[in-house]
Amino acid sequence: MKRYKKIILGLVALVVVCVAAYVIHYLVKYTFYDEYKKYVEDYSVYEEGTEFAGKTDASAPAKGFVLAAENDGFRLYVNEETCVVALTDKKTGQVYSTNPLNLGQKADEGTNSDMNYYNLQSQLIATYYMDGNAEALQTFNSFEFCVDVELRDGEEPRYKLESIKDGLRIVYTMQSSSNDTGMVPLYLSSDRYDELLEQMEATDHSLAVLFKGYYIDSKTHEGFKELPEVTRKSAFHISKLESCLTGIGYTYDDYKNDMEEAGAEATVPIALTVPLEYRLTDDGLKVSVPTTKIEEAGGARLYELTVLPFFNAEKKDGSDGYFFVPNGSGALINFNNGLMASNSTYSEFVYGEDLLDVDRTQQDITEDVKLALYGIQKENSTMLVTIDDGETFAQINATVSDVLNYYNYIYTRFRLRHIENVTVAGSADPMPVLEKDLYDAYLVQTYHVLPETDEYDGYSGMAKYYREMLFGEEAAALITNESEDIKLYLDILGAVKRESSFAGFKYDEVFAMTTFEQAEDIVKKLQEQSVHNLIVNYQGWMNGGYYHDATDDIKVIRKLGGKSGLASLKKLLEENGGLLYGDMAIQQVTYADDDFNYTAEGARYYGKGYVAGFGKLSPTTYSRSASLGYIENLYDLLSPKYLPRYVEPMLKDMEKLEVSGISFRDLGTIVYSDKKRKEFITRDMAKDIILAMIEKSDEAQENLMFNNALGYALPYADDVLNVTFYKNSYVYINEEVPFYEMVIHGYVDYCGKSYNLNKNLPMAEECLEMIENGAYPHFTFTWEDSSELKYTGLNNYFSTTFDTWYEDAVAMYTQVNAVLRQVANSTMDRHELTENGAKITYSNGVVITVDKSSNTVTVTGNGSTETYRFE
């Protein structure tokens, strides 16, 4: 019996030890893991301001403006009574103001709405919800609720000007009086009353005299002073009393305590305090909002913040011009185009919406914005606006005249917390839940005033200017302008998982669609046709195939030929001017990976609590999380917190393998948050972590390839796949332009979508599109017949058999190469729209004219002109 008890106790002890070991392992591996924190920007940095003292200046743009700052190129002015800020270019005399100068009456400005008229005069527009009510959206604007209160209500203005290095800061307190007395207490104990009087006497005797004249002995609260009823109803007198109290540092907390002492309810006014900073730069003006310094009071919960909505706006009877927006590859919205309906606006999230915020059912199919910028082109000026920080929360918005007013204007709105619809048990309808905290960020935009030269005029000048910002002088020295054959991009599919059976038992096998040896045969056949610059993106080469396991341990698939086969293929490609990239997904981890701990390492929603899981788009329900019959099509989003855990070991493994570089399927293409309650990682923090991992990859690998890369990844890219040539088809877009391509051509090589998988146009028309966009041909190949993929998660690869597409690939490459080889290493300096196509001028002097009506391309350069016809 004793022996039996010993065995039982031993087993119990073993279980306890195992459980304790697992708990410790879990805590160390998941809960306490904080490697990511060293990559996240410190958003709490804040420059303390000093008392503002503007200088009178004869060059001021209008009456009432004083000089706030000046450098070699610009002067910064502010009107202390309206908070309108103006930037003057010292070289040209051009004035850029935050709001229209010399504003007329409402009818003169094309609006009969008080709100729209106040917005025209505002620098900030804030939309907010009340705490506990995430249904009724309300709005503050800085003019109505900060500036105009003195004229309208007889109250003190609710803003403060401060001087900071190279500029000024305006701190706005947008406040709605939820009680008649603001933070002036209705009752004060006699001792407290005497204490406040003493403080006022010590600060300013006149404050004490003014304050003393208002309070009387209370008839209802013994031992207290009381504010008379007639005073409570006078906004003028309340404003005076509030200034007395704030003059000695009286706060809302003091107000609450004084009211509670009298047994009265303290009602704090609804208010948002937002600091807006202006700093001169060498080429214009930097405007920023530190969100860590935004204060919310009275239950207000800030949702979105619009910053300088009318900066450099143009009235409809003013200059002709257009807005450039990064819609698709790039698009133009002409001033006064009459294409927008009432209350409509162009509005797109930078980098698309956070995947944890999007509706689970896709409403439309659009191209995400890849570049955090926009432009304003007028007859006498070109301005490029870059969103330098906080861009992951940004929406770019544009409106033309006669929609809400007579102005054409473009601006950025930042979404600083999100609302989720949460289904509560027992309730048929979801309940909206507002995220508790504001996102930590520094919202930074720079208004770049481009030189008034032909070189920097229009959208071509904007692209050139941004290219120089992005790649810098060091990268510019690498441009050779020498002619050479262009690249041919090949996605070669190696292995894929598919269901098989043995002795009546079903299992998932790894099926080889293209071995490394077969890939060599593809390469050799193309080389026989003088196609040598082959850039192979090898898909499904490791960790179980195309839908591979997580990347913390890289293993080359033996069925494809193992490490030796991989090395042989790389050698063949590089000896002939090509490259071998190993394709991988880092952030999207397939459900087929049984070892991935999705509950611990997956990104989570805020209110819903469950892991962010997605899949393919259902053609019937438009659900974003359809398996379409194959579990590998479903995937979890890896939390940004654990990204270093999967990138750093992957890079160590890749150093031991024979590849030319890494092709990232998702890193640098998607950015999303992780909304776990205890460790909230915002989208901007996630971008910081992703960028750090890209930088590490760039240091470890000679070449990096990205899939339709976002702007912040471009400086690290050697090749980019699947670049879009098109815009989103909004009715108010006038023209599409290859802005994205103009930025990177000559620095980064790129291609559009795979032709044989996305054949939207006949070959001749597709060739013309590639030539206009400076892009190279792209195909997806398998050695085995594509019918082998019919019962796999890759059944959308319906037309990949190499033998079927071999001749088309050679023909397309030959035709496009004849033209683009003449500008392969040159920058695209100017793109001009013509009646039937476009005219593109390159840095080596070659001019390419595309005529889509006749399917011809004319190339002029080096003293000759040649015309190519595409059939």
Short mmCIF file of N, CA and C in Angstrom, two decimals, residues 444-577:
data_model
loop_
_atom_site.label_atom_id
_atom_site.label_comp_id
_atom_site.label_asym_id
_atom_site.label_seq_id
_atom_site.Cartn_x
_atom_site.Cartn_y
_atom_site.Cartn_z
N VAL A 444 3.58 63.37 -38.62
CA VAL A 444 4.48 64.35 -39.26
C VAL A 444 4.22 64.41 -40.75
N GLN A 445 3.99 65.63 -41.24
CA GLN A 445 3.88 65.88 -42.68
C GLN A 445 4.85 66.99 -43.05
N THR A 446 5.47 66.88 -44.22
CA THR A 446 6.35 67.93 -44.70
C THR A 446 5.83 68.44 -46.04
N TYR A 447 5.67 69.76 -46.10
CA TYR A 447 5.21 70.43 -47.32
C TYR A 447 6.45 70.94 -48.06
N HIS A 448 6.87 70.19 -49.07
CA HIS A 448 8.08 70.51 -49.83
C HIS A 448 7.73 71.46 -50.97
N VAL A 449 8.34 72.63 -50.97
CA VAL A 449 8.17 73.59 -52.06
C VAL A 449 9.24 73.29 -53.10
N LEU A 450 8.83 72.79 -54.25
CA LEU A 450 9.79 72.38 -55.27
C LEU A 450 10.34 73.58 -56.03
N PRO A 451 11.61 73.50 -56.46
CA PRO A 451 12.19 74.61 -57.22
C PRO A 451 11.38 74.92 -58.47
N GLU A 452 11.28 76.20 -58.80
CA GLU A 452 10.50 76.59 -59.98
C GLU A 452 11.34 76.46 -61.24
N THR A 453 11.58 75.20 -61.63
CA THR A 453 12.30 74.88 -62.85
C THR A 453 11.53 73.79 -63.58
N ASP A 454 11.79 73.65 -64.88
CA ASP A 454 11.12 72.61 -65.66
C ASP A 454 11.43 71.22 -65.10
N GLU A 455 12.60 71.08 -64.52
CA GLU A 455 13.05 69.80 -63.99
C GLU A 455 12.13 69.27 -62.88
N TYR A 456 11.57 70.21 -62.11
CA TYR A 456 10.73 69.81 -60.97
C TYR A 456 9.28 70.25 -61.13
N ASP A 457 8.84 70.40 -62.37
CA ASP A 457 7.48 70.84 -62.62
C ASP A 457 6.55 69.64 -62.76
N GLY A 458 5.33 69.78 -62.27
CA GLY A 458 4.30 68.78 -62.48
C GLY A 458 4.55 67.48 -61.74
N TYR A 459 3.76 66.47 -62.07
CA TYR A 459 3.90 65.18 -61.39
C TYR A 459 5.23 64.52 -61.69
N SER A 460 5.81 64.81 -62.87
CA SER A 460 7.14 64.28 -63.17
C SER A 460 8.18 64.88 -62.24
N GLY A 461 8.06 66.19 -61.98
CA GLY A 461 8.98 66.84 -61.05
C GLY A 461 8.80 66.32 -59.64
N MET A 462 7.55 66.05 -59.24
CA MET A 462 7.30 65.49 -57.91
C MET A 462 7.97 64.12 -57.79
N ALA A 463 7.85 63.29 -58.84
CA ALA A 463 8.45 61.96 -58.82
C ALA A 463 9.98 62.06 -58.72
N LYS A 464 10.56 62.98 -59.48
CA LYS A 464 12.01 63.16 -59.44
C LYS A 464 12.46 63.61 -58.05
N TYR A 465 11.72 64.54 -57.46
CA TYR A 465 12.09 65.07 -56.15
C TYR A 465 12.00 63.97 -55.10
N TYR A 466 10.92 63.19 -55.14
CA TYR A 466 10.76 62.12 -54.17
C TYR A 466 11.80 61.02 -54.38
N ARG A 467 12.13 60.74 -55.63
CA ARG A 467 13.17 59.75 -55.92
C ARG A 467 14.49 60.15 -55.29
N GLU A 468 14.83 61.43 -55.40
CA GLU A 468 16.07 61.92 -54.81
C GLU A 468 16.02 61.85 -53.29
N MET A 469 14.85 62.09 -52.71
CA MET A 469 14.69 61.96 -51.26
C MET A 469 14.85 60.50 -50.82
N LEU A 470 14.27 59.60 -51.59
CA LEU A 470 14.19 58.20 -51.21
C LEU A 470 15.53 57.48 -51.33
N PHE A 471 16.22 57.74 -52.43
CA PHE A 471 17.45 56.98 -52.70
C PHE A 471 18.72 57.76 -52.40
N GLY A 472 18.66 59.09 -52.40
CA GLY A 472 19.80 59.89 -51.99
C GLY A 472 20.90 59.99 -53.03
N GLU A 473 21.88 60.83 -52.74
CA GLU A 473 22.98 61.09 -53.68
C GLU A 473 23.87 59.87 -53.87
N GLU A 474 24.04 59.08 -52.81
CA GLU A 474 24.90 57.90 -52.91
C GLU A 474 24.37 56.91 -53.93
N ALA A 475 23.05 56.67 -53.87
CA ALA A 475 22.44 55.75 -54.82
C ALA A 475 22.45 56.33 -56.23
N ALA A 476 22.33 57.66 -56.35
CA ALA A 476 22.31 58.29 -57.68
C ALA A 476 23.61 58.03 -58.43
N ALA A 477 24.70 57.89 -57.69
CA ALA A 477 26.00 57.65 -58.33
C ALA A 477 26.07 56.29 -59.01
N LEU A 478 25.14 55.39 -58.66
CA LEU A 478 25.14 54.04 -59.23
C LEU A 478 24.48 53.99 -60.60
N ILE A 479 23.74 55.04 -60.97
CA ILE A 479 23.07 55.06 -62.27
C ILE A 479 24.12 55.20 -63.37
N THR A 480 24.10 54.26 -64.32
CA THR A 480 25.12 54.24 -65.37
C THR A 480 24.62 54.77 -66.71
N ASN A 481 23.30 54.69 -66.95
CA ASN A 481 22.71 55.07 -68.24
C ASN A 481 23.21 54.22 -69.40
N GLU A 482 23.85 53.09 -69.08
CA GLU A 482 24.34 52.21 -70.14
C GLU A 482 23.23 51.25 -70.57
N SER A 483 23.23 50.93 -71.88
CA SER A 483 22.22 50.01 -72.40
C SER A 483 22.62 48.57 -72.10
N GLU A 484 21.63 47.77 -71.73
CA GLU A 484 21.86 46.34 -71.56
C GLU A 484 20.52 45.63 -71.64
N ASP A 485 20.54 44.34 -71.91
CA ASP A 485 19.31 43.59 -72.01
C ASP A 485 18.54 43.66 -70.70
N ILE A 486 17.22 43.73 -70.83
CA ILE A 486 16.37 43.81 -69.64
C ILE A 486 16.25 42.43 -69.00
N LYS A 487 15.58 42.38 -67.87
CA LYS A 487 15.36 41.14 -67.15
C LYS A 487 14.04 40.48 -67.60
N LEU A 488 14.00 39.18 -67.47
CA LEU A 488 12.75 38.43 -67.60
C LEU A 488 12.48 37.80 -66.25
N TYR A 489 11.34 38.14 -65.65
CA TYR A 489 11.00 37.63 -64.33
C TYR A 489 10.21 36.33 -64.46
N LEU A 490 10.65 35.32 -63.72
CA LEU A 490 9.98 34.03 -63.73
C LEU A 490 9.63 33.61 -62.30
N ASP A 491 8.35 33.38 -62.02
CA ASP A 491 7.96 32.66 -60.82
C ASP A 491 7.96 31.18 -61.19
N ILE A 492 8.83 30.41 -60.61
CA ILE A 492 8.84 28.97 -60.86
C ILE A 492 8.32 28.27 -59.61
N LEU A 493 7.25 27.51 -59.78
CA LEU A 493 6.64 26.82 -58.66
C LEU A 493 7.31 25.46 -58.47
N GLY A 494 7.87 25.27 -57.28
CA GLY A 494 8.54 24.02 -56.96
C GLY A 494 7.57 22.96 -56.47
N ALA A 495 7.22 23.03 -55.18
CA ALA A 495 6.39 21.99 -54.59
C ALA A 495 5.12 22.57 -54.02
N VAL A 496 4.10 21.71 -53.94
CA VAL A 496 2.81 22.10 -53.37
C VAL A 496 2.23 20.89 -52.63
N LYS A 497 1.50 21.17 -51.56
CA LYS A 497 0.87 20.08 -50.82
C LYS A 497 -0.43 19.69 -51.51
N ARG A 498 -0.66 18.37 -51.57
CA ARG A 498 -1.96 17.91 -52.09
C ARG A 498 -2.32 16.59 -51.41
N GLU A 499 -3.60 16.33 -51.40
CA GLU A 499 -4.10 15.14 -50.70
C GLU A 499 -3.78 13.88 -51.50
N SER A 500 -3.28 12.87 -50.80
CA SER A 500 -3.00 11.58 -51.41
C SER A 500 -3.48 10.49 -50.46
N SER A 501 -3.34 9.26 -50.84
CA SER A 501 -3.79 8.17 -49.98
C SER A 501 -2.88 6.96 -50.13
N PHE A 502 -2.81 6.17 -49.07
CA PHE A 502 -2.03 4.93 -49.08
C PHE A 502 -2.76 3.92 -48.20
N ALA A 503 -3.06 2.79 -48.80
CA ALA A 503 -3.75 1.72 -48.08
C ALA A 503 -5.05 2.22 -47.45
N GLY A 504 -5.71 3.11 -48.16
CA GLY A 504 -6.99 3.61 -47.68
C GLY A 504 -6.90 4.78 -46.72
N PHE A 505 -5.65 5.19 -46.37
CA PHE A 505 -5.47 6.31 -45.46
C PHE A 505 -5.06 7.56 -46.25
N LYS A 506 -5.73 8.66 -45.94
CA LYS A 506 -5.42 9.92 -46.62
C LYS A 506 -4.33 10.68 -45.89
N TYR A 507 -3.50 11.34 -46.64
CA TYR A 507 -2.45 12.17 -46.05
C TYR A 507 -2.08 13.26 -47.05
N ASP A 508 -1.41 14.30 -46.56
CA ASP A 508 -0.94 15.37 -47.43
C ASP A 508 0.48 15.07 -47.88
N GLU A 509 0.65 14.98 -49.19
CA GLU A 509 2.00 14.75 -49.72
C GLU A 509 2.55 16.04 -50.31
N VAL A 510 3.86 16.13 -50.38
CA VAL A 510 4.52 17.25 -51.04
C VAL A 510 4.79 16.81 -52.48
N PHE A 511 4.10 17.46 -53.41
CA PHE A 511 4.19 17.07 -54.82
C PHE A 511 5.09 18.07 -55.56
N ALA A 512 6.05 17.55 -56.31
CA ALA A 512 7.01 18.40 -57.04
C ALA A 512 6.45 18.80 -58.39
N MET A 513 6.11 20.07 -58.54
CA MET A 513 5.67 20.59 -59.83
C MET A 513 6.86 20.95 -60.71
N THR A 514 7.95 21.38 -60.10
CA THR A 514 9.17 21.70 -60.84
C THR A 514 10.36 21.43 -59.94
N THR A 515 11.17 20.42 -60.27
CA THR A 515 12.39 20.18 -59.51
C THR A 515 13.45 21.20 -59.91
N PHE A 516 14.51 21.27 -59.13
CA PHE A 516 15.60 22.19 -59.47
C PHE A 516 16.22 21.82 -60.81
N GLU A 517 16.31 20.54 -61.08
CA GLU A 517 16.87 20.10 -62.37
C GLU A 517 15.97 20.51 -63.52
N GLN A 518 14.66 20.36 -63.33
CA GLN A 518 13.71 20.79 -64.37
C GLN A 518 13.74 22.31 -64.55
N ALA A 519 13.93 23.03 -63.45
CA ALA A 519 14.08 24.48 -63.55
C ALA A 519 15.30 24.84 -64.38
N GLU A 520 16.36 24.06 -64.24
CA GLU A 520 17.55 24.30 -65.06
C GLU A 520 17.23 24.10 -66.54
N ASP A 521 16.41 23.10 -66.84
CA ASP A 521 16.00 22.88 -68.24
C ASP A 521 15.23 24.08 -68.78
N ILE A 522 14.35 24.67 -67.94
CA ILE A 522 13.61 25.87 -68.35
C ILE A 522 14.58 27.00 -68.64
N VAL A 523 15.55 27.18 -67.76
CA VAL A 523 16.53 28.25 -67.92
C VAL A 523 17.35 28.05 -69.19
N LYS A 524 17.78 26.83 -69.42
CA LYS A 524 18.62 26.55 -70.60
C LYS A 524 17.84 26.78 -71.90
N LYS A 525 16.58 26.41 -71.93
CA LYS A 525 15.78 26.62 -73.14
C LYS A 525 15.62 28.10 -73.44
N LEU A 526 15.44 28.89 -72.42
CA LEU A 526 15.31 30.33 -72.62
C LEU A 526 16.65 30.94 -73.01
N GLN A 527 17.72 30.45 -72.43
CA GLN A 527 19.05 30.97 -72.78
C GLN A 527 19.40 30.65 -74.23
N GLU A 528 18.90 29.53 -74.73
CA GLU A 528 19.13 29.19 -76.14
C GLU A 528 18.52 30.21 -77.08
N GLN A 529 17.49 30.96 -76.56
CA GLN A 529 16.84 32.00 -77.35
C GLN A 529 17.39 33.39 -77.00
N SER A 530 18.58 33.41 -76.44
CA SER A 530 19.27 34.66 -76.08
C SER A 530 18.56 35.43 -74.97
N VAL A 531 17.85 34.72 -74.12
CA VAL A 531 17.24 35.33 -72.94
C VAL A 531 18.11 34.93 -71.75
N HIS A 532 18.94 35.85 -71.27
CA HIS A 532 19.94 35.50 -70.26
C HIS A 532 19.67 36.13 -68.89
N ASN A 533 19.16 37.35 -68.86
CA ASN A 533 18.94 38.03 -67.57
C ASN A 533 17.67 37.50 -66.90
N LEU A 534 17.72 36.25 -66.49
CA LEU A 534 16.56 35.59 -65.91
C LEU A 534 16.55 35.78 -64.39
N ILE A 535 15.48 36.34 -63.88
CA ILE A 535 15.33 36.55 -62.44
C ILE A 535 14.27 35.57 -61.96
N VAL A 536 14.73 34.51 -61.31
CA VAL A 536 13.84 33.43 -60.90
C VAL A 536 13.43 33.62 -59.45
N ASN A 537 12.12 33.72 -59.25
CA ASN A 537 11.54 33.74 -57.91
C ASN A 537 11.01 32.34 -57.65
N TYR A 538 11.79 31.55 -56.92
CA TYR A 538 11.44 30.14 -56.75
C TYR A 538 10.45 30.00 -55.60
N GLN A 539 9.25 29.58 -55.93
CA GLN A 539 8.19 29.42 -54.94
C GLN A 539 8.06 27.96 -54.54
N GLY A 540 7.77 27.72 -53.26
CA GLY A 540 7.55 26.36 -52.80
C GLY A 540 8.80 25.52 -52.83
N TRP A 541 9.91 26.04 -52.32
CA TRP A 541 11.20 25.34 -52.36
C TRP A 541 11.62 24.83 -50.99
N MET A 542 10.89 25.22 -49.95
CA MET A 542 11.32 24.83 -48.60
C MET A 542 10.09 24.66 -47.68
N ASN A 543 10.34 23.97 -46.57
CA ASN A 543 9.38 23.85 -45.46
C ASN A 543 7.97 23.42 -45.87
N GLY A 544 7.89 22.48 -46.83
CA GLY A 544 6.59 21.89 -47.15
C GLY A 544 5.94 22.42 -48.41
N GLY A 545 6.57 23.34 -49.13
CA GLY A 545 6.02 23.79 -50.39
C GLY A 545 5.56 25.23 -50.37
N TYR A 546 4.70 25.57 -51.34
CA TYR A 546 4.27 26.96 -51.50
C TYR A 546 3.64 27.49 -50.22
N TYR A 547 2.69 26.75 -49.65
CA TYR A 547 2.11 27.12 -48.36
C TYR A 547 2.98 26.50 -47.28
N HIS A 548 4.08 27.14 -47.03
CA HIS A 548 5.13 26.54 -46.20
C HIS A 548 4.93 26.85 -44.71
N ASP A 549 5.62 26.07 -43.88
CA ASP A 549 5.62 26.29 -42.45
C ASP A 549 6.38 27.57 -42.12
N ALA A 550 6.23 28.03 -40.88
CA ALA A 550 6.88 29.26 -40.44
C ALA A 550 8.40 29.17 -40.64
N THR A 551 9.03 30.32 -40.69
CA THR A 551 10.40 30.41 -41.22
C THR A 551 11.49 30.41 -40.15
N ASP A 552 11.19 29.92 -38.95
CA ASP A 552 12.24 29.89 -37.92
C ASP A 552 13.24 28.77 -38.14
N ASP A 553 12.95 27.86 -39.06
CA ASP A 553 13.87 26.76 -39.36
C ASP A 553 13.70 26.39 -40.84
N ILE A 554 14.65 26.80 -41.68
CA ILE A 554 14.54 26.61 -43.13
C ILE A 554 15.10 25.26 -43.54
N LYS A 555 14.30 24.49 -44.26
CA LYS A 555 14.74 23.19 -44.78
C LYS A 555 14.36 23.09 -46.25
N VAL A 556 15.36 22.87 -47.10
CA VAL A 556 15.13 22.72 -48.54
C VAL A 556 14.46 21.38 -48.80
N ILE A 557 13.48 21.33 -49.67
CA ILE A 557 12.72 20.11 -49.97
C ILE A 557 13.58 19.14 -50.78
N ARG A 558 13.74 17.95 -50.27
CA ARG A 558 14.60 16.96 -50.92
C ARG A 558 14.03 16.51 -52.27
N LYS A 559 12.69 16.42 -52.35
CA LYS A 559 12.07 15.98 -53.61
C LYS A 559 12.43 16.89 -54.78
N LEU A 560 12.77 18.12 -54.48
CA LEU A 560 13.12 19.07 -55.54
C LEU A 560 14.58 18.95 -55.95
N GLY A 561 15.39 18.30 -55.10
CA GLY A 561 16.81 18.18 -55.41
C GLY A 561 17.71 18.60 -54.28
N GLY A 562 17.13 19.03 -53.18
CA GLY A 562 17.92 19.36 -52.00
C GLY A 562 18.85 20.56 -52.19
N LYS A 563 19.77 20.70 -51.23
CA LYS A 563 20.67 21.86 -51.24
C LYS A 563 21.58 21.86 -52.47
N SER A 564 22.02 20.70 -52.90
CA SER A 564 22.92 20.63 -54.05
C SER A 564 22.21 21.06 -55.33
N GLY A 565 20.94 20.65 -55.47
CA GLY A 565 20.18 21.07 -56.64
C GLY A 565 19.94 22.56 -56.65
N LEU A 566 19.69 23.13 -55.47
CA LEU A 566 19.50 24.57 -55.36
C LEU A 566 20.77 25.31 -55.76
N ALA A 567 21.91 24.82 -55.28
CA ALA A 567 23.20 25.46 -55.60
C ALA A 567 23.50 25.38 -57.09
N SER A 568 23.17 24.26 -57.72
CA SER A 568 23.43 24.09 -59.15
C SER A 568 22.60 25.07 -59.98
N LEU A 569 21.35 25.25 -59.58
CA LEU A 569 20.47 26.19 -60.30
C LEU A 569 20.98 27.62 -60.14
N LYS A 570 21.39 27.97 -58.95
CA LYS A 570 21.92 29.32 -58.73
C LYS A 570 23.15 29.56 -59.60
N LYS A 571 24.03 28.60 -59.67
CA LYS A 571 25.25 28.74 -60.47
C LYS A 571 24.93 28.96 -61.94
N LEU A 572 23.99 28.17 -62.46
CA LEU A 572 23.61 28.31 -63.87
C LEU A 572 23.06 29.70 -64.15
N LEU A 573 22.20 30.20 -63.27
CA LEU A 573 21.58 31.51 -63.48
C LEU A 573 22.62 32.62 -63.41
N GLU A 574 23.43 32.62 -62.37
CA GLU A 574 24.36 33.73 -62.16
C GLU A 574 25.46 33.76 -63.22
N GLU A 575 25.83 32.60 -63.75
CA GLU A 575 26.85 32.57 -64.81
C GLU A 575 26.35 33.25 -66.08
N ASN A 576 25.05 33.39 -66.20
CA ASN A 576 24.47 33.99 -67.41
C ASN A 576 23.72 35.30 -67.12
N GLY A 577 24.07 35.94 -66.00
CA GLY A 577 23.51 37.25 -65.70
C GLY A 577 22.20 37.23 -64.95
#
